[in-house]
Coordinates of C-alpha atoms and ligand atoms in Angstrom, one line a residue:
M1 CA -31.1 -2.5 -11.0
N2 CA -32.3 -6.1 -11.2
A3 CA -34.1 -7.4 -8.1
E4 CA -33.0 -11.0 -9.0
K5 CA -29.7 -9.9 -8.3
N6 CA -30.1 -8.9 -4.8
K7 CA -27.0 -11.0 -3.9
K8 CA -24.3 -10.6 -1.3
I9 CA -20.7 -10.4 -2.2
Y10 CA -17.9 -11.0 0.1
I11 CA -14.4 -9.6 -0.9
E12 CA -11.1 -11.0 0.7
T13 CA -8.2 -8.7 -0.3
Y14 CA -4.5 -9.6 -0.4
G15 CA -1.5 -7.3 -1.1
C16 CA -1.0 -3.7 -1.0
Q17 CA -3.1 -0.8 0.1
M18 CA -4.0 -0.1 -3.6
N19 CA -5.6 -3.6 -3.8
F20 CA -7.7 -2.7 -0.7
S21 CA -8.6 0.4 -2.4
D22 CA -9.6 -1.5 -5.7
S23 CA -11.8 -3.7 -3.6
E24 CA -13.7 -0.8 -2.5
I25 CA -14.2 0.2 -6.1
V26 CA -15.5 -3.4 -6.9
A27 CA -18.0 -2.9 -4.0
S28 CA -19.2 0.3 -5.4
V29 CA -19.7 -1.1 -9.0
L30 CA -21.5 -4.0 -7.7
T31 CA -23.7 -2.2 -5.1
D32 CA -24.7 0.1 -8.1
H33 CA -26.0 -3.0 -9.9
G34 CA -28.2 -4.2 -7.0
Y35 CA -25.6 -6.4 -5.2
S36 CA -24.8 -5.8 -1.5
A37 CA -21.4 -6.2 0.4
T38 CA -21.3 -8.4 3.4
D39 CA -18.4 -9.0 5.8
E40 CA -19.8 -12.4 6.7
I41 CA -18.5 -15.1 4.4
Q42 CA -21.2 -17.5 5.5
S43 CA -24.0 -15.4 4.1
A44 CA -22.3 -14.6 0.7
D45 CA -23.6 -15.6 -2.7
I46 CA -20.4 -14.5 -4.3
I47 CA -17.0 -14.6 -3.0
F48 CA -14.1 -12.6 -4.5
L49 CA -10.4 -13.0 -3.8
N50 CA -8.6 -9.9 -4.8
T51 CA -5.1 -11.1 -5.2
C52 CA -1.5 -10.2 -5.2
S53 CA 1.4 -11.5 -7.4
I54 CA 4.3 -9.6 -5.8
R55 CA 5.9 -12.7 -4.4
D56 CA 5.5 -16.4 -4.9
N57 CA 4.2 -17.0 -1.4
A58 CA 1.5 -14.4 -1.8
E59 CA 0.3 -16.5 -4.8
Q60 CA 0.4 -19.7 -2.9
R61 CA -1.6 -18.3 -0.2
V62 CA -4.3 -17.3 -2.6
K63 CA -4.3 -20.9 -4.1
K64 CA -4.8 -22.5 -0.8
R65 CA -7.7 -20.1 0.0
L66 CA -9.3 -21.0 -3.3
Q67 CA -9.2 -24.8 -2.5
H68 CA -11.1 -23.9 0.7
F69 CA -13.7 -21.9 -1.3
H70 CA -14.0 -24.8 -3.6
A71 CA -14.8 -27.1 -0.8
L72 CA -17.4 -24.4 0.5
K73 CA -19.0 -24.4 -3.0
K74 CA -19.7 -28.1 -2.9
K75 CA -21.7 -27.6 0.4
K76 CA -23.4 -24.5 -1.1
P77 CA -24.3 -25.1 -4.8
G78 CA -24.8 -21.8 -6.6
L79 CA -22.0 -20.1 -4.6
M80 CA -19.9 -18.2 -7.2
I81 CA -16.2 -17.7 -6.8
G82 CA -14.3 -14.9 -8.5
L83 CA -10.6 -14.0 -8.8
L84 CA -9.7 -10.2 -9.2
G85 CA -6.5 -8.3 -9.2
C86 CA -2.8 -9.0 -10.1
M87 CA -3.0 -12.8 -10.4
A88 CA -6.0 -12.8 -12.7
D89 CA -4.3 -12.6 -16.2
R90 CA -1.3 -14.8 -14.8
I91 CA -3.2 -17.9 -13.8
K92 CA -6.6 -17.7 -15.3
T93 CA -6.0 -20.5 -17.7
V94 CA -4.8 -23.0 -14.9
L95 CA -7.5 -22.0 -12.4
L96 CA -10.4 -21.8 -14.9
E97 CA -9.7 -24.7 -17.2
E98 CA -7.4 -27.3 -15.5
E99 CA -8.7 -26.9 -12.0
Q100 CA -12.2 -25.4 -12.7
L101 CA -12.1 -23.5 -9.6
L102 CA -13.4 -20.2 -10.8
D103 CA -16.5 -18.7 -12.1
V104 CA -15.3 -15.2 -12.8
V105 CA -11.9 -13.7 -13.4
A106 CA -11.3 -10.0 -13.7
G107 CA -8.1 -8.1 -14.0
P108 CA -7.4 -4.7 -12.3
D109 CA -8.7 -2.6 -15.0
A110 CA -11.9 -4.8 -15.7
Y111 CA -14.0 -4.1 -12.6
R112 CA -16.6 -2.0 -14.5
D113 CA -17.3 -5.2 -16.4
L114 CA -18.1 -7.3 -13.5
P115 CA -22.0 -7.1 -13.6
R116 CA -21.9 -8.3 -17.1
L117 CA -19.3 -11.1 -16.2
L118 CA -21.6 -12.2 -13.4
E119 CA -24.6 -12.3 -15.7
Q120 CA -22.7 -14.6 -17.9
V121 CA -22.2 -17.0 -14.9
E122 CA -25.8 -16.9 -14.2
S123 CA -26.4 -17.9 -17.7
G124 CA -24.2 -20.9 -17.5
Q125 CA -20.8 -19.6 -18.8
R126 CA -17.7 -18.3 -17.2
G127 CA -16.9 -14.7 -17.0
V128 CA -13.4 -13.6 -17.9
N129 CA -11.9 -10.1 -18.7
T130 CA -8.2 -9.4 -17.9
L131 CA -7.6 -6.8 -20.4
L132 CA -5.5 -3.9 -19.4
S133 CA -6.4 -0.4 -20.3
M134 CA -4.4 2.7 -21.1
E135 CA -7.1 5.0 -19.6
E136 CA -9.0 3.4 -16.8
T137 CA -8.7 5.2 -13.5
Y138 CA -12.1 4.7 -12.0
A139 CA -12.2 8.5 -11.4
D140 CA -16.0 8.7 -11.5
I141 CA -16.6 5.9 -9.1
T142 CA -17.1 6.6 -5.5
P143 CA -15.7 3.7 -3.5
V144 CA -17.6 1.9 -0.9
R145 CA -15.7 2.1 2.2
L146 CA -15.0 -1.4 3.4
G147 CA -13.9 -2.3 7.0
T148 CA -13.5 1.4 7.7
N149 CA -12.7 3.0 11.2
G150 CA -14.5 6.1 9.9
V151 CA -11.3 8.3 10.5
S152 CA -8.9 7.2 7.8
A153 CA -9.3 6.3 4.1
F154 CA -7.3 5.6 1.2
I155 CA -7.6 7.2 -2.3
S156 CA -6.0 5.9 -5.5
I157 CA -4.6 8.8 -7.5
M158 CA -3.0 6.7 -10.3
R159 CA -2.8 3.3 -11.6
G160 CA -0.2 1.0 -13.3
C161 CA 3.6 1.5 -13.3
E162 CA 6.3 2.0 -15.9
N163 CA 9.4 1.8 -13.8
Y164 CA 10.3 -1.6 -14.8
C165 CA 12.3 -2.5 -11.6
S166 CA 13.8 -5.8 -12.9
Y167 CA 12.4 -7.9 -10.0
C168 CA 8.8 -6.6 -10.1
V169 CA 5.8 -8.0 -11.7
V170 CA 3.7 -5.0 -11.4
P171 CA 4.1 -3.3 -14.8
S172 CA 2.9 -6.7 -16.4
T173 CA -0.1 -7.2 -13.9
R174 CA -1.2 -3.5 -13.6
G175 CA -0.1 -2.0 -17.1
K176 CA 0.9 1.5 -18.1
E177 CA 1.0 4.2 -15.6
R178 CA -2.0 6.7 -15.7
S179 CA -2.9 9.5 -13.6
R180 CA -6.4 10.2 -12.3
D181 CA -8.2 13.6 -12.9
A182 CA -7.2 15.9 -10.1
G183 CA -10.7 17.4 -9.7
S184 CA -12.1 14.1 -8.9
I185 CA -9.5 13.4 -6.2
I186 CA -10.1 16.8 -4.5
R187 CA -13.8 16.1 -4.8
E188 CA -13.4 12.6 -3.1
S189 CA -11.1 14.0 -0.5
T190 CA -13.7 16.8 0.4
E191 CA -16.6 14.4 0.6
L192 CA -14.6 12.2 2.9
F193 CA -13.8 15.1 5.1
D194 CA -17.5 16.1 5.2
Q195 CA -18.4 12.5 6.2
G196 CA -16.1 12.9 9.2
F197 CA -12.9 11.3 7.9
R198 CA -9.8 13.0 9.1
E199 CA -7.0 11.2 7.4
I200 CA -6.5 10.6 3.8
T201 CA -3.6 8.5 2.1
L202 CA -3.0 9.2 -1.4
L203 CA -1.9 6.0 -3.2
G204 CA 0.1 5.0 -6.3
Q205 CA 3.0 2.8 -7.3
N206 CA 5.1 5.9 -7.8
V207 CA 3.2 9.0 -6.7
N208 CA 6.0 11.4 -7.5
S209 CA 5.3 10.7 -11.2
Y210 CA 1.7 12.0 -10.9
S211 CA 0.8 14.5 -13.5
W212 CA -2.5 15.9 -14.7
Q213 CA -2.9 18.6 -17.2
E214 CA -5.5 21.1 -16.3
G215 CA -5.8 23.6 -19.2
E216 CA -2.3 25.2 -19.6
N217 CA -1.2 24.1 -16.1
E218 CA 0.4 20.9 -15.1
I219 CA -0.8 19.6 -11.5
T220 CA 2.3 17.8 -10.3
F221 CA 2.2 15.5 -7.2
A222 CA 3.4 18.5 -5.0
R223 CA 0.5 20.7 -6.3
L224 CA -2.0 18.0 -5.8
L225 CA -0.9 17.4 -2.2
E226 CA -1.1 21.1 -1.6
K227 CA -4.6 21.1 -3.0
V228 CA -5.7 18.3 -0.7
A229 CA -4.0 19.9 2.4
R230 CA -5.8 23.0 1.7
I231 CA -9.3 21.3 2.0
N232 CA -9.1 21.8 5.8
P233 CA -6.2 22.1 8.4
I234 CA -7.7 19.4 10.5
L235 CA -7.7 16.9 7.7
R236 CA -4.3 14.9 7.7
I237 CA -2.8 13.8 4.4
R238 CA -0.4 10.9 3.8
F239 CA 1.0 9.3 0.7
A240 CA 2.5 6.2 -0.6
T241 CA 4.8 5.2 -2.3
S242 CA 7.8 7.5 -3.4
H243 CA 10.4 6.5 -5.7
P244 CA 13.8 7.8 -4.6
K245 CA 14.8 8.7 -8.1
D246 CA 12.1 11.5 -8.2
I247 CA 11.3 12.6 -4.8
S248 CA 11.7 16.3 -5.5
D249 CA 12.8 19.2 -3.2
E250 CA 9.4 20.9 -4.4
L251 CA 7.6 17.9 -2.8
L252 CA 9.7 18.2 0.4
E253 CA 9.0 21.9 0.8
T254 CA 5.4 21.4 0.3
M255 CA 5.4 18.8 3.1
A256 CA 7.3 21.2 5.2
T257 CA 5.0 24.0 4.6
H258 CA 1.7 22.3 5.5
P259 CA 1.4 21.1 9.2
N260 CA -1.3 18.7 8.1
I261 CA 0.8 16.8 5.6
C262 CA 2.2 14.0 7.6
K263 CA 5.9 13.9 8.3
A264 CA 6.6 10.4 7.1
I265 CA 8.0 9.3 4.0
H266 CA 8.1 5.7 2.7
L267 CA 11.2 5.6 0.5
P268 CA 11.9 2.0 -0.6
V269 CA 15.7 1.5 -1.1
Q270 CA 15.7 -2.2 -1.9
S271 CA 19.5 -2.4 -1.7
G272 CA 22.5 -0.4 -0.3
S273 CA 24.7 -1.5 -3.1
S274 CA 24.9 0.6 -6.2
R275 CA 25.8 -2.5 -8.3
V276 CA 22.6 -4.4 -7.1
L277 CA 20.7 -1.2 -7.6
D278 CA 21.8 -1.1 -11.1
R279 CA 20.7 -4.7 -11.8
M280 CA 17.6 -4.0 -10.3
N281 CA 17.0 -1.1 -12.7
R282 CA 16.3 1.2 -9.9
K283 CA 17.9 4.3 -11.7
Y284 CA 19.6 5.6 -8.5
T285 CA 22.9 4.9 -6.8
R286 CA 23.6 4.5 -3.0
E287 CA 24.9 7.9 -3.0
E288 CA 21.9 9.5 -4.8
Y289 CA 19.6 7.7 -2.3
M290 CA 21.7 9.3 0.7
E291 CA 21.5 12.6 -0.8
R292 CA 17.7 12.4 -0.8
V293 CA 17.7 11.4 2.8
E294 CA 20.0 14.4 3.6
A295 CA 17.4 16.6 1.8
I296 CA 14.6 15.2 3.8
R297 CA 16.5 15.7 7.1
R298 CA 17.4 19.1 6.1
I299 CA 13.9 20.3 4.7
I300 CA 11.6 18.4 7.1
P301 CA 13.4 17.9 10.4
G302 CA 11.7 15.1 12.4
C303 CA 10.4 13.3 9.4
A304 CA 10.2 9.5 9.7
I305 CA 11.7 7.6 6.9
S306 CA 10.6 3.9 6.3
T307 CA 11.8 1.6 3.6
D308 CA 11.5 -1.7 1.6
I309 CA 14.4 -4.1 1.3
I310 CA 15.0 -7.2 -0.7
T311 CA 17.8 -9.6 0.2
G312 CA 19.4 -12.2 -2.0
F313 CA 18.8 -10.6 -5.3
C314 CA 20.6 -12.0 -8.4
D315 CA 24.4 -12.2 -7.9
E316 CA 24.2 -10.2 -4.6
T317 CA 27.6 -10.8 -3.0
E318 CA 28.4 -10.7 0.9
E319 CA 29.8 -7.2 0.2
D320 CA 26.7 -6.0 -1.5
H321 CA 24.7 -7.3 1.5
G322 CA 27.2 -5.6 3.9
E323 CA 26.5 -2.3 2.1
T324 CA 22.6 -2.7 2.7
L325 CA 23.4 -3.2 6.4
S326 CA 25.6 -0.2 6.6
L327 CA 23.2 1.9 4.7
M328 CA 20.5 0.9 7.1
R329 CA 22.6 2.0 10.0
W330 CA 23.4 5.2 8.2
V331 CA 19.8 6.3 7.5
R332 CA 18.5 5.0 10.8
F333 CA 15.2 3.9 9.2
D334 CA 12.2 4.1 11.7
Y335 CA 10.5 1.1 10.1
A336 CA 11.1 -1.4 7.3
F337 CA 9.4 -4.0 5.2
M338 CA 11.9 -6.7 4.5
F339 CA 11.7 -9.6 1.8
K340 CA 13.8 -12.3 0.3
Y341 CA 14.0 -12.1 -3.4
S342 CA 11.4 -14.1 -5.1
E343 CA 11.6 -14.5 -8.9
R344 CA 8.5 -13.6 -10.8
P345 CA 7.7 -14.7 -14.4
M346 CA 7.4 -12.0 -17.0
T347 CA 9.9 -9.7 -15.3
L348 CA 13.3 -8.4 -16.6
A349 CA 15.2 -10.3 -13.9
A350 CA 13.5 -13.5 -14.8
D351 CA 14.3 -13.0 -18.4
T352 CA 17.9 -11.8 -18.1
L353 CA 19.4 -12.5 -14.7
Q354 CA 20.0 -15.7 -12.6
D355 CA 18.3 -16.4 -9.4
N356 CA 21.4 -17.7 -8.2
I357 CA 21.6 -17.0 -4.4
P358 CA 20.7 -20.2 -2.5
E359 CA 17.6 -20.0 -0.2
T360 CA 19.8 -20.7 2.9
V361 CA 21.9 -17.6 2.1
K362 CA 18.8 -15.5 1.4
D363 CA 17.4 -16.5 4.6
R364 CA 20.6 -15.7 6.6
R365 CA 20.8 -12.3 5.1
L366 CA 17.2 -11.6 5.6
T367 CA 17.5 -12.4 9.2
E368 CA 20.5 -10.1 9.5
V369 CA 18.4 -7.3 8.1
I370 CA 15.5 -8.0 10.2
D371 CA 17.6 -8.2 13.4
L372 CA 19.4 -4.9 12.5
Q373 CA 16.0 -3.2 11.9
Q374 CA 14.6 -4.3 15.0
K375 CA 17.4 -2.5 16.8
L376 CA 17.0 0.5 14.7
S377 CA 13.1 0.8 15.4
Y378 CA 14.0 0.2 19.1
D379 CA 16.3 3.2 18.9
S380 CA 13.7 5.3 16.8
N381 CA 11.0 4.6 19.6
Q382 CA 13.6 5.4 22.5
R383 CA 14.2 8.8 20.9
D384 CA 10.5 9.6 21.1
V385 CA 10.3 8.9 24.9
N386 CA 9.3 12.4 26.7
K387 CA 8.3 13.9 23.5
V388 CA 4.9 15.2 22.9
F389 CA 3.0 14.2 19.7
E390 CA -0.4 15.3 18.2
V391 CA -2.3 11.8 17.8
L392 CA -5.2 11.4 15.7
I393 CA -7.5 9.0 17.7
E394 CA -8.7 6.1 15.6
G395 CA -10.6 4.1 18.2
D396 CA -10.2 1.8 21.0
S397 CA -6.8 0.0 21.5
K398 CA -6.9 -3.6 20.5
R399 CA -5.8 -4.8 23.9
S400 CA -7.9 -2.6 26.2
G401 CA -11.2 -0.8 26.0
D402 CA -9.8 1.6 28.6
H403 CA -7.2 3.0 26.1
F404 CA -7.4 4.9 22.8
M405 CA -5.4 4.0 19.7
G406 CA -4.1 6.5 17.2
R407 CA -1.2 7.7 15.1
N408 CA 1.3 10.5 15.4
S409 CA 2.3 12.5 12.1
Q410 CA 5.2 10.1 11.7
N411 CA 2.8 7.0 11.4
K412 CA 3.7 5.4 14.7
V413 CA 0.9 3.9 16.6
V414 CA 0.3 5.7 20.0
V415 CA -1.8 4.2 22.8
F416 CA -2.8 6.1 25.8
P417 CA -5.5 6.0 28.7
K418 CA -8.9 7.2 27.5
I419 CA -9.8 10.8 28.1
D420 CA -12.9 12.6 27.2
A421 CA -12.4 12.5 23.4
K422 CA -13.8 10.5 20.4
P423 CA -12.3 8.9 17.4
G424 CA -11.5 11.6 14.7
E425 CA -10.3 14.1 17.2
Y426 CA -6.7 15.0 18.1
E427 CA -5.0 14.9 21.4
N428 CA -1.5 15.7 22.6
V429 CA 0.3 12.7 24.0
K430 CA 3.5 12.6 26.0
I431 CA 5.4 9.4 25.4
Q432 CA 6.5 7.5 28.4
S433 CA 7.5 4.0 27.2
F434 CA 7.0 1.8 24.1
T435 CA 6.7 -1.8 22.9
S436 CA 8.2 -2.9 19.7
A437 CA 5.4 -1.7 17.5
T438 CA 3.6 1.0 19.8
L439 CA 4.5 4.0 21.6
L440 CA 2.6 4.4 25.1
G441 CA 1.9 7.6 26.8
D442 CA -0.6 9.9 28.4
A443 CA -2.8 12.9 27.1
T444 CA -1.2 16.1 28.2
K445 CA -1.6 19.9 27.8
T446 CA 2.1 20.3 27.3
H447 CA 3.2 21.9 24.0
L448 CA 4.1 19.8 21.1
F449 CA 7.5 18.5 20.1
V450 CA 8.2 20.1 16.8
Ligands
5AD501 N1 10.7 -10.4 -4.6 C1 10.9 -9.9 -3.2 N2 10.3 -8.8 -2.9 C2 9.7 -8.0 -4.0 N3 9.1 -6.7 -3.9 C3 8.7 -6.5 -5.2 N4 9.0 -7.5 -6.0 C4 9.6 -8.5 -5.2 C5 10.2 -9.7 -5.5 N5 10.1 -10.2 -6.7 C6 9.0 -6.0 -2.8 C7 9.9 -4.6 -2.9 C8 8.7 -3.6 -3.1 C9 7.6 -4.2 -2.2 C10 6.2 -3.9 -2.3 O1 7.8 -5.6 -2.5 O2 10.6 -4.3 -1.8 O3 9.2 -2.3 -2.7
SF4_502 FE1 -0.2 -4.7 -5.0 FE2 1.9 -5.3 -6.4 FE3 0.5 -7.1 -5.0 FE4 -0.5 -6.1 -7.2 S1 1.3 -7.3 -7.1 S2 -1.5 -6.3 -5.2 S3 0.3 -3.9 -7.0 S4 1.6 -5.4 -4.1

């Protein structure tokens, strides 16, 4: 450790939960080298932006933010600016050379190299490493928990992606898929539980293809989930994201068997049309997706299902769009993230298909999808009224210090008047009413809705 380095780092994170998890790895690597993390940007010596490339607007936001930091740098000479994550390789040339905005650029597999890269900057050079790795999983690094509520935490169990959905930039930004050592995942989960955390979300681009060889035995995702669930019955487990093509009955049965594995599945459908799904290279049809939803309903009654939807993908017709709406009605998704298609460089779609749906049509279809989902989410909340859910308390409600906020197993936010309890404890709550994003209720001694 170098005393000279006693510098403060501030990390601003964009994109998915995996990126937030990566920021915690970055904080860990650097605090091990004498830096300290701060959540006050004014006191930072180094500002990192951990970036996302998933849609063009995500990149535009980061570029604006960089301009702002650049202005800060003029007022505070010596301030260093670093760009991390998915945008690193894509735009390093522009931002480093043409616009001279950056001191450090590190891709998702280069975070161990950050101390060296920062030293290079100290000696007057730029520090750049955007190499992707076949092996890096950061398995031995204990993340520094940033912005934590002390109750829920995220653990990355794999990196990269090899599904090659034709719209998606991730295989090119995050590289080959690799699973992390199962033993290190169990150890990290156990440590979190011992520190008082009560909910762990296991993260990967496609968790269902998790695989770790332990001697003769393969640890599949279902087996890993089971091992984490066995750490303690009062530790809740969640996971994201599942690919519909390989969410197995084995996994659904494991979820049904363990009460502490949360009854919520995020199952991105993207489109309700088999023709569009084929062009997206999703490797399942509308019917196969419906069959998986039926399996979830059969094996895990009461399980919430949420999804991602893209409107206006290449060649999408009105009929295709109608099939997305009808599938949404059939599944009755509890929640959805909805986007209009944004062509990304270095993707199969950019190379082989035409981004030929006019913006106005994409916008209109997106509005129709959002309007329908609002109604479906309303109906989903309505069905919860008078039910009793076990809620893990996360803290005070944002709106009122007299109320607790927590989540039920289905991942819905529940707010209720405070009782004699603490964050990290469970309480049965009877739902009385709801707003668009929150169930409202009262603590009760009544038995749980099962
Ligand atoms: N355009 C629009 N949405 C996209 N997504 C991924 N790539 C794109 C793109 N090029 C959406 C998908 C994915 C979610 C994380 O982001 O719905 O599931
Ligand atoms: Fe996450 Fe994908 Fe954005 Fe990268 S591009 S941060 S993997 S959402």
